[in-house]
Structure formats: structure tokens, C-alpha cells
């Protein structure tokens, strides 16, 4: 553990009415509350920028040590070898997180403990933040202990929830799998409530509200979302989640205003993001794809990976022309009088398939397909694509998980009267 709760409590940082300290509802005017939120937001941004500079400095130092070592004598070469091995380990981690950690442990650059691995990921020097998120989300005993140790390295004391989320979501990129997100956000909620025990009645409330904030961020700042939620809608959607009761209106308003003023910063990786996504696909190859509005056929390079089907105009393209998440859809073989060996994806219960593509001007737009029809070169190739797509199709359990957690958070405690 990074910091023992008893020691933290005895230091006095958690003493007093936390909710008043956080939001100043008793003493501060609305203008003063706005100024206070702005100061805290700027403080969080400065902390994130400082961490970025530290990360960049660490990379430069490692590279300098590696270059300077080429002229060292044999007995002076150990630090250089260590720097080179660390650099190799980071690169291995960015391509395959599990193998990267194993390499670093084998070369005694990391101790085989959750705490040491968590510290390495938390520092994040030269590490792909998508890879960090993938490793932390894995459902293995050691990975789960690393996740807990990683979350414990964050100090959320006296931060309002949106500030804590900003800090947490900057340290890695959330993976796409619902179960991974669930484990990570549950650990976050436990840590936040541990350090701020007087804010929420239980961790489920913190969990649900955290997701409500993330969804609000998407709704307010995603250009494809036309109907922006109002503060009243945000308050309504969070009714009854505090063990059956409502959260203070001032709290929800302050969270809404914070996200409206400043969206979450998504950590960017050093050009490794797409390479990581498409490095080891489940299947890839050329297919003919039928257009939506105009039923013309165009040859596209398809990559199947991470429960998504990506398509490119050329194999050398760095970014896909379109992305089709394989959630709540089905695949079937079809006959087409214009093309042989056809199959299509179709919605399993909604009007449109949830997908996006880039238009002629390079803007990302929402797809309006009810089906996606493709044609393979041979019958065998068609069967292989259908088989691989079926293996990747998933019903996204994320909303089921969130609904169950919200229901749990809305239950009131019934105490028997003596």
C-alpha cells in the first residue's frame, strides 16, 4: 500500500466536515465556489503537465545513458546494459505487456511484486498508455493485485470526484472491454471513498456517478452528439443513487460545470497506439465492401481485432476509413447477383449498426448502415471471415453491469427498529 489509511487519518487531512471543505456550501458564495473549482482544476492540470515533463525527461536520460555507454570500459558497462535492457523491456511492453513485464523481471530490472510493477506502470516512462490499460485490466490474480497497488499510488484526498477522475484517467487509457473497465473503475471508487469517507454512503454510488461523469463528458464534447444534456437532465439521471437518496444538488452542478468548462484530456501515445491495435490481428485481408447510400462496390483492406472490424483504403494507411464495433450484431452468408462469396453484418435488435467512418473531408461521421455487405475472393475465404467474425461478435455487457450497479446503489438500507 502506498499510504496506510490509519496514518493518513492521524495526520489530520481527513478531519472535519469533508463535504463542506469540498464544496463550500455553507460558507462560499456561488462566485467563490466557481473560483475555487477553477483553482483546483488548474492545479490538477499543472500536476499532469509536470508528470508529462518527468516522463519525457526520463526517456531522454535513458537514451543518453545508452549512447554514452558505447565508449565505456567493460567493467563500467553495467549501467549502460541496464539502460539498454530497460529500453528493450519498455518496447516489449508496448507490443505485448505481459512479455514486457516478464522480460524486465527476468533481467532483475523489476522485482516480481505487484507493488514494484505498479510503480513502474505509474511512472510510465516510455510506456504506451493503451498497453498500461490492457495490462491493468487483465483478469489474472497478479494483474489484479498490480491494479490495486497502481490505484493506491494515486492520492485523491480532498479532490472533488471529477478532479480525481481527471488524474486517474490520465495515467492510462481505458481498455475497450466492459469487464476490464468494471474492475478498474471499481478499484477507483474504492480508493476514492477510502480517502474521502464522508462524501458517499457506499462505493457503488461513487462508481455509478463516475460513469455518469464520463458519459457526460462524451455527450457534451463529442461533435456527433447533437442533443447536449442540460444540468437538470444530469441531475435527474442521478436521482436516488446515494443508497436510495439524492446527492446534493450543489455537488452535481459543480461536477457538470467542471466537465462543461474543461473536457477530460485523453492521454496520447507516441505513435504506438494504432501499431499496438493492429499489430497482431485476429484476421486481415482484402474484401469488396458495398456502399450504404450508393450500392457501388469498393475494395478495402479489413482488419479484425479487439471485437472490432476496421477497414482501410490502402494497407499503408495509418488510420482506418471506418470502424465497426462487433457488439449486438450478427453475421450471415448471403447471395448477391453482382458479387460472389458474399456475407453481411446486420443489427441484432437496433435500427442502425453502431459504427463510424471518415467522410470525403476527413471528418468522422456516424454510420447509417442497417447492414454491411462484403464479398470475399473465394468461398473458403468467405467461410473463414464468417467464422472469425462470429468468434469476435459480442453482446456488450457494460450497460448491463452499470444498470446492476445503479440498481444496487439505489437500494435503501432498511434497519429493523428495536
Coordinates of C-alpha atoms in Angstrom, one line a residue:
X1 CA 0.0 0.0 0.0
X2 CA 1.3 3.5 -0.9
X3 CA -0.1 5.0 2.2
X4 CA -1.8 3.5 5.2
X5 CA -5.3 4.8 5.9
X6 CA -4.7 5.0 9.7
X7 CA -1.6 7.0 9.2
X8 CA -3.4 9.2 6.8
X9 CA -6.3 9.8 9.2
X10 CA -4.0 10.5 12.2
X11 CA -2.2 13.2 10.1
X12 CA -5.4 15.2 10.2
X13 CA -6.0 15.6 6.5
X14 CA -9.4 13.9 6.7
X15 CA -10.6 15.6 9.9
X16 CA -13.6 18.0 9.8
X17 CA -16.7 18.1 7.6
X18 CA -15.3 17.0 4.3
X19 CA -18.4 17.8 2.3
X20 CA -18.2 21.5 3.4
X21 CA -14.5 21.6 2.7
X22 CA -15.0 20.2 -0.8
X23 CA -17.9 22.3 -2.0
X24 CA -18.2 25.2 0.5
X25 CA -21.9 25.0 0.5
X26 CA -22.1 26.6 4.0
X27 CA -19.7 29.5 3.6
X28 CA -18.9 30.2 0.0
X29 CA -20.9 32.2 -2.5
X30 CA -21.6 30.7 -5.9
X31 CA -18.9 33.0 -7.4
X32 CA -16.4 31.9 -4.8
X33 CA -17.3 28.3 -5.4
X34 CA -16.6 28.8 -9.2
X35 CA -13.2 30.4 -8.4
X36 CA -12.3 27.5 -6.1
X37 CA -13.2 24.9 -8.7
X38 CA -11.2 26.8 -11.3
X39 CA -8.1 26.9 -9.0
X40 CA -8.3 23.2 -8.3
X41 CA -8.7 22.5 -12.0
X42 CA -5.6 24.5 -12.8
X43 CA -3.7 22.7 -10.1
X44 CA -4.7 19.3 -11.5
X45 CA -3.6 20.4 -15.0
X46 CA -0.2 21.6 -13.7
X47 CA 0.3 18.3 -11.9
X48 CA -0.5 16.4 -15.1
X49 CA 1.9 18.6 -17.1
X50 CA 4.7 18.1 -14.5
X51 CA 4.2 14.4 -14.8
X52 CA 4.4 14.6 -18.6
X53 CA 7.7 16.5 -18.3
X54 CA 9.1 13.9 -15.9
X55 CA 8.2 11.1 -18.3
X56 CA 9.8 12.9 -21.2
X57 CA 12.9 13.7 -19.2
X58 CA 13.2 10.0 -18.1
X59 CA 13.1 8.9 -21.7
X60 CA 15.9 11.4 -22.7
X61 CA 18.1 10.3 -19.8
X62 CA 17.7 6.6 -20.7
X63 CA 18.6 7.4 -24.3
X64 CA 21.7 9.4 -23.2
X65 CA 22.9 6.7 -20.9
X66 CA 22.6 4.1 -23.7
X67 CA 24.5 6.3 -26.2
X68 CA 27.3 7.3 -23.7
X69 CA 27.8 3.6 -22.8
X70 CA 29.2 2.7 -26.2
X71 CA 32.6 4.1 -25.1
X72 CA 32.6 2.6 -21.6
X73 CA 35.2 0.1 -20.5
X74 CA 34.0 -3.5 -19.9
X75 CA 33.8 -3.0 -16.1
X76 CA 31.9 0.3 -16.5
X77 CA 29.3 -1.1 -18.8
X78 CA 26.7 -2.4 -16.3
X79 CA 24.7 0.8 -16.1
X80 CA 24.6 1.0 -19.9
X81 CA 23.5 -2.6 -20.2
X82 CA 20.8 -1.9 -17.6
X83 CA 19.6 1.2 -19.5
X84 CA 19.5 -0.7 -22.8
X85 CA 17.7 -3.6 -21.3
X86 CA 15.2 -1.3 -19.7
X87 CA 14.6 0.4 -23.1
X88 CA 14.1 -3.1 -24.7
X89 CA 11.7 -4.0 -21.9
X90 CA 9.7 -0.9 -22.4
X91 CA 9.4 -1.6 -26.2
X92 CA 8.4 -5.2 -25.5
X93 CA 5.8 -4.0 -23.0
X94 CA 4.3 -1.6 -25.6
X95 CA 4.0 -4.5 -28.1
X96 CA 3.0 -7.2 -25.6
X97 CA 2.5 -6.0 -21.9
X98 CA 2.8 -9.5 -20.4
X99 CA 6.0 -10.4 -22.2
X100 CA 7.5 -6.9 -21.4
X101 CA 7.0 -7.4 -17.7
X102 CA 8.3 -10.9 -17.8
X103 CA 11.5 -9.6 -19.6
X104 CA 12.1 -6.9 -17.1
X105 CA 11.6 -9.3 -14.2
X106 CA 14.0 -11.9 -15.8
X107 CA 16.7 -9.3 -16.1
X108 CA 16.2 -8.1 -12.5
X109 CA 15.0 -4.7 -13.6
X110 CA 11.7 -5.2 -11.8
X111 CA 11.0 -7.1 -8.6
X112 CA 8.3 -9.8 -9.1
X113 CA 5.9 -8.0 -6.8
X114 CA 2.7 -6.2 -7.6
X115 CA 4.0 -3.1 -5.8
X116 CA 7.1 -2.8 -8.0
X117 CA 5.3 -3.5 -11.2
X118 CA 2.6 -0.9 -10.2
X119 CA 5.3 1.7 -9.5
X120 CA 6.8 1.0 -13.0
X121 CA 3.4 1.5 -14.7
X122 CA 2.6 4.5 -12.6
X123 CA 5.8 6.3 -13.6
X124 CA 5.0 5.3 -17.2
X125 CA 8.3 6.4 -18.6
X126 CA 8.3 5.5 -22.3
X127 CA 5.3 3.3 -21.9
X128 CA 2.2 3.1 -24.2
X129 CA -0.8 4.1 -22.1
X130 CA -3.1 1.8 -24.0
X131 CA -0.8 -1.1 -23.1
X132 CA -0.8 0.0 -19.5
X133 CA -4.6 -0.1 -19.5
X134 CA -4.7 -3.5 -21.2
X135 CA -2.3 -4.9 -18.6
X136 CA -4.1 -3.5 -15.6
X137 CA -7.4 -4.8 -16.9
X138 CA -6.4 -8.4 -17.3
X139 CA -8.2 -10.9 -15.1
X140 CA -5.3 -12.7 -13.5
X141 CA -4.5 -12.7 -9.8
X142 CA -1.2 -11.0 -10.2
X143 CA -2.6 -8.3 -12.6
X144 CA -5.5 -7.6 -10.2
X145 CA -3.0 -7.1 -7.4
X146 CA -1.0 -4.8 -9.6
X147 CA -4.2 -2.9 -10.4
X148 CA -4.9 -2.4 -6.7
X149 CA -1.4 -1.3 -6.0
X150 CA -1.5 1.0 -9.0
X151 CA -4.7 2.7 -7.9
X152 CA -3.3 3.0 -4.3
X153 CA -0.4 5.2 -5.8
X154 CA -3.0 7.9 -6.6
X155 CA -3.8 10.4 -3.9
X156 CA -7.4 11.6 -4.3
X157 CA -7.6 13.2 -0.8
X158 CA -9.6 16.4 -0.8
X159 CA -10.3 16.2 -4.6
X160 CA -13.8 16.5 -5.9
X161 CA -14.7 13.4 -7.9
X162 CA -14.2 15.0 -11.3
X163 CA -10.7 16.1 -10.4
X164 CA -9.9 12.6 -9.1
X165 CA -11.2 11.1 -12.4
X166 CA -9.0 13.5 -14.4
X167 CA -5.9 12.3 -12.6
X168 CA -6.8 8.7 -12.8
X169 CA -7.8 8.6 -16.5
X170 CA -4.6 10.4 -17.4
X171 CA -2.4 7.7 -16.0
X172 CA -3.5 5.1 -18.7
X173 CA -6.1 4.6 -21.4
X174 CA -9.3 2.8 -20.5
X175 CA -9.5 -0.6 -22.4
X176 CA -12.5 -1.4 -24.6
X177 CA -13.7 -4.5 -22.8
X178 CA -16.5 -4.0 -20.3
X179 CA -15.2 -6.4 -17.7
X180 CA -11.8 -4.7 -17.6
X181 CA -13.4 -1.3 -17.3
X182 CA -15.6 -2.6 -14.5
X183 CA -12.7 -3.9 -12.4
X184 CA -10.7 -0.7 -12.9
X185 CA -13.5 1.7 -12.0
X186 CA -14.4 -0.4 -9.0
X187 CA -10.9 -0.1 -7.7
X188 CA -11.0 3.6 -8.4
X189 CA -14.3 4.0 -6.5
X190 CA -12.9 2.1 -3.5
X191 CA -9.8 4.2 -3.4
X192 CA -11.7 7.5 -3.7
X193 CA -14.1 6.5 -0.9
X194 CA -11.3 5.3 1.3
X195 CA -9.6 8.7 1.1
X196 CA -12.8 10.7 1.2
X197 CA -15.1 8.6 3.6
X198 CA -17.8 11.3 4.2
X199 CA -18.8 12.0 0.6
X200 CA -20.8 8.9 -0.5
X201 CA -22.7 6.3 1.5
X202 CA -21.1 3.5 -0.5
X203 CA -18.7 2.7 -3.3
X204 CA -21.4 1.8 -5.7
X205 CA -22.7 5.4 -5.6
X206 CA -19.2 6.6 -6.4
X207 CA -18.9 4.0 -9.2
X208 CA -22.2 5.0 -10.9
X209 CA -21.5 8.7 -10.6
X210 CA -18.1 8.3 -12.1
X211 CA -19.6 6.7 -15.1
X212 CA -22.2 9.3 -15.3
X213 CA -19.4 11.9 -15.4
X214 CA -17.6 10.0 -18.2
X215 CA -20.8 9.8 -20.2
X216 CA -21.5 13.4 -19.6
X217 CA -18.0 14.3 -20.9
X218 CA -18.8 12.3 -24.1
X219 CA -22.2 13.8 -24.6
X220 CA -21.0 17.4 -24.1
X221 CA -17.9 17.3 -26.2
X222 CA -18.4 14.7 -28.9
X223 CA -19.4 16.5 -32.1
X224 CA -21.5 13.6 -33.2
X225 CA -23.8 14.0 -30.2
X226 CA -26.3 16.7 -31.3
X227 CA -28.6 16.9 -28.2
X228 CA -26.4 18.1 -25.4
X229 CA -27.7 17.2 -21.9
X230 CA -28.6 20.1 -19.6
X231 CA -27.6 20.3 -15.9
X232 CA -31.2 19.4 -15.0
X233 CA -31.0 16.2 -17.1
X234 CA -27.7 15.3 -15.4
X235 CA -29.3 15.8 -12.0
X236 CA -32.3 13.7 -13.0
X237 CA -30.3 10.8 -14.3
X238 CA -28.5 10.5 -10.9
X239 CA -31.6 10.6 -8.8
X240 CA -31.7 8.0 -5.9
X241 CA -28.2 6.6 -6.5
X242 CA -26.9 7.5 -3.0
X243 CA -28.4 4.5 -1.2
X244 CA -31.8 5.5 -2.3
X245 CA -31.3 9.2 -1.6
X246 CA -30.3 12.0 -3.8
X247 CA -26.8 13.6 -3.9
X248 CA -26.6 17.3 -3.0
X249 CA -27.7 19.4 -6.0
X250 CA -24.6 21.7 -5.5
X251 CA -22.3 18.7 -5.9
X252 CA -23.9 17.6 -9.2
X253 CA -24.0 21.2 -10.5
X254 CA -20.3 21.7 -9.7
X255 CA -19.4 18.4 -11.5
X256 CA -21.5 19.3 -14.5
X257 CA -19.9 22.8 -14.8
X258 CA -16.4 21.4 -14.4
X259 CA -16.9 18.9 -17.3
X260 CA -18.7 21.6 -19.4
X261 CA -15.8 24.0 -18.9
X262 CA -13.0 21.6 -19.4
X263 CA -13.3 18.1 -21.1
X264 CA -11.2 15.2 -20.0
X265 CA -7.8 15.1 -21.5
X266 CA -7.2 11.8 -23.2
X267 CA -3.5 10.7 -22.9
X268 CA -1.9 10.4 -26.3
X269 CA 0.7 7.8 -27.1
X270 CA 3.9 8.3 -29.0
X271 CA 2.7 6.9 -32.4
X272 CA 2.4 3.4 -30.9
X273 CA -1.4 3.4 -30.5
X274 CA -2.5 2.1 -33.9
X275 CA 0.5 -0.1 -34.2
X276 CA -0.5 -1.7 -30.9
X277 CA -4.1 -2.1 -32.0
X278 CA -3.3 -3.7 -35.4
X279 CA 0.0 -5.5 -34.6
X280 CA -1.5 -9.0 -34.1
X281 CA -5.0 -9.0 -35.6
X282 CA -7.4 -12.0 -35.5
X283 CA -7.7 -11.8 -39.3
X284 CA -6.8 -9.3 -42.1
X285 CA -7.2 -9.2 -45.8
X286 CA -8.9 -7.6 -48.8
X287 CA -12.6 -7.7 -49.2
X288 CA -15.1 -5.9 -51.5
X289 CA -17.4 -3.7 -49.5
X290 CA -20.8 -2.5 -50.7
X291 CA -21.6 1.2 -50.1
X292 CA -24.5 2.3 -48.0
X293 CA -26.2 5.2 -49.9
X294 CA -24.8 4.2 -53.3
X295 CA -24.6 0.4 -53.8
X296 CA -21.3 0.5 -55.5
X297 CA -18.5 -1.9 -54.5
X298 CA -15.1 -0.8 -53.3
X299 CA -12.1 -2.8 -52.4
X300 CA -11.0 -2.3 -48.8
X301 CA -8.3 -3.8 -46.5
X302 CA -10.0 -5.2 -43.4
X303 CA -8.5 -5.9 -40.0
X304 CA -10.4 -7.8 -37.3
X305 CA -9.1 -7.2 -33.8
X306 CA -10.4 -6.3 -30.3
X307 CA -14.0 -7.1 -31.2
X308 CA -13.9 -4.5 -34.0
X309 CA -13.7 -4.6 -37.7
X310 CA -11.6 -1.9 -39.2
X311 CA -11.3 -1.1 -42.9
X312 CA -8.7 0.9 -44.8
X313 CA -8.4 2.2 -48.3
X314 CA -4.8 1.0 -48.6
X315 CA -2.7 -1.3 -46.4
X316 CA -0.2 1.6 -45.8
X317 CA -2.9 3.9 -44.3
X318 CA -2.2 4.8 -40.7
X319 CA -5.8 5.4 -39.8
X320 CA -8.9 3.4 -40.8
X321 CA -11.6 4.7 -43.1
X322 CA -14.2 3.1 -40.9
X323 CA -14.7 1.2 -37.6
X324 CA -17.5 -1.4 -37.0
X325 CA -17.7 -2.5 -33.3
X326 CA -18.9 -6.1 -33.2
X327 CA -21.5 -5.5 -30.5
X328 CA -25.1 -6.7 -30.7
X329 CA -24.8 -7.7 -34.3
X330 CA -24.9 -10.9 -36.3
X331 CA -23.3 -12.3 -39.4
X332 CA -24.8 -14.4 -42.2
X333 CA -24.0 -15.7 -45.6
X334 CA -26.0 -14.0 -48.5
X335 CA -26.4 -14.3 -52.2
X336 CA -25.7 -11.3 -54.4
X337 CA -26.3 -11.2 -58.2
X338 CA -23.4 -8.7 -58.6
X339 CA -20.7 -10.3 -56.5
X340 CA -19.8 -13.9 -55.4
X341 CA -18.9 -15.3 -52.0
X342 CA -20.9 -12.6 -50.0
X343 CA -21.6 -12.3 -46.3
X344 CA -23.1 -9.4 -44.3
X345 CA -23.2 -8.0 -40.8
X346 CA -26.6 -6.9 -39.6
X347 CA -28.1 -5.3 -36.5
X348 CA -29.4 -7.8 -33.9
X349 CA -32.0 -5.5 -32.4
X350 CA -31.5 -1.9 -33.3
X351 CA -32.2 0.1 -36.4
X352 CA -28.6 1.0 -37.2
X353 CA -25.3 -0.7 -36.7
X354 CA -23.2 1.4 -34.3
X355 CA -20.2 2.4 -36.5
X356 CA -18.3 5.4 -37.7
X357 CA -16.3 6.4 -40.8
X358 CA -14.4 9.3 -42.2
X359 CA -16.1 11.3 -45.0
X360 CA -14.6 12.9 -48.1
X361 CA -13.4 15.9 -46.0
X362 CA -11.7 13.7 -43.4
X363 CA -14.4 14.3 -40.7
X364 CA -15.5 11.4 -38.5
X365 CA -19.2 10.8 -39.0
X366 CA -21.7 8.2 -37.7
X367 CA -22.5 5.4 -40.0
X368 CA -26.1 4.9 -41.1
X369 CA -25.9 1.2 -42.2
X370 CA -28.5 -1.4 -41.3
X371 CA -26.2 -4.0 -42.9
X372 CA -22.6 -4.2 -44.1
X373 CA -22.3 -6.5 -47.1
X374 CA -18.8 -7.8 -48.1
X375 CA -17.5 -10.1 -50.8
X376 CA -14.5 -12.4 -50.5
X377 CA -12.2 -13.7 -53.2
X378 CA -13.1 -17.4 -52.7
X379 CA -15.7 -19.5 -50.9
X380 CA -13.1 -20.7 -48.4
X381 CA -12.1 -17.1 -47.6
X382 CA -15.7 -16.1 -47.1
X383 CA -16.3 -19.0 -44.6
X384 CA -13.1 -18.1 -42.8
X385 CA -14.2 -14.5 -42.4
X386 CA -17.7 -15.6 -41.1
X387 CA -16.1 -17.9 -38.6
X388 CA -13.6 -15.3 -37.3
X389 CA -16.3 -12.5 -37.1
X390 CA -18.6 -14.9 -35.2
X391 CA -15.9 -15.5 -32.7
X392 CA -15.4 -11.8 -32.2
X393 CA -19.1 -10.8 -32.0
X394 CA -20.1 -9.8 -28.5
X395 CA -23.0 -8.5 -26.6
X396 CA -21.6 -5.5 -24.7
X397 CA -22.2 -6.4 -21.0
X398 CA -21.1 -2.9 -20.0
X399 CA -24.6 -1.4 -19.8
X400 CA -25.9 -4.5 -18.0
X401 CA -23.1 -4.1 -15.4
X402 CA -23.8 -0.4 -15.0
X403 CA -27.5 -1.0 -14.7
X404 CA -27.0 -3.7 -12.0
X405 CA -24.6 -1.4 -10.1
X406 CA -27.0 1.5 -10.3
X407 CA -29.9 -0.6 -9.0
X408 CA -27.6 -1.7 -6.1
X409 CA -26.7 1.9 -5.4
X410 CA -30.4 2.9 -5.3
X411 CA -31.4 0.4 -2.7
X412 CA -32.1 2.0 0.7
X413 CA -30.8 0.4 3.9
X414 CA -33.7 -1.0 5.9
X415 CA -32.9 -1.2 9.6
X416 CA -35.1 -3.1 11.9
X417 CA -36.5 -0.9 14.7
X418 CA -36.0 -2.3 18.1

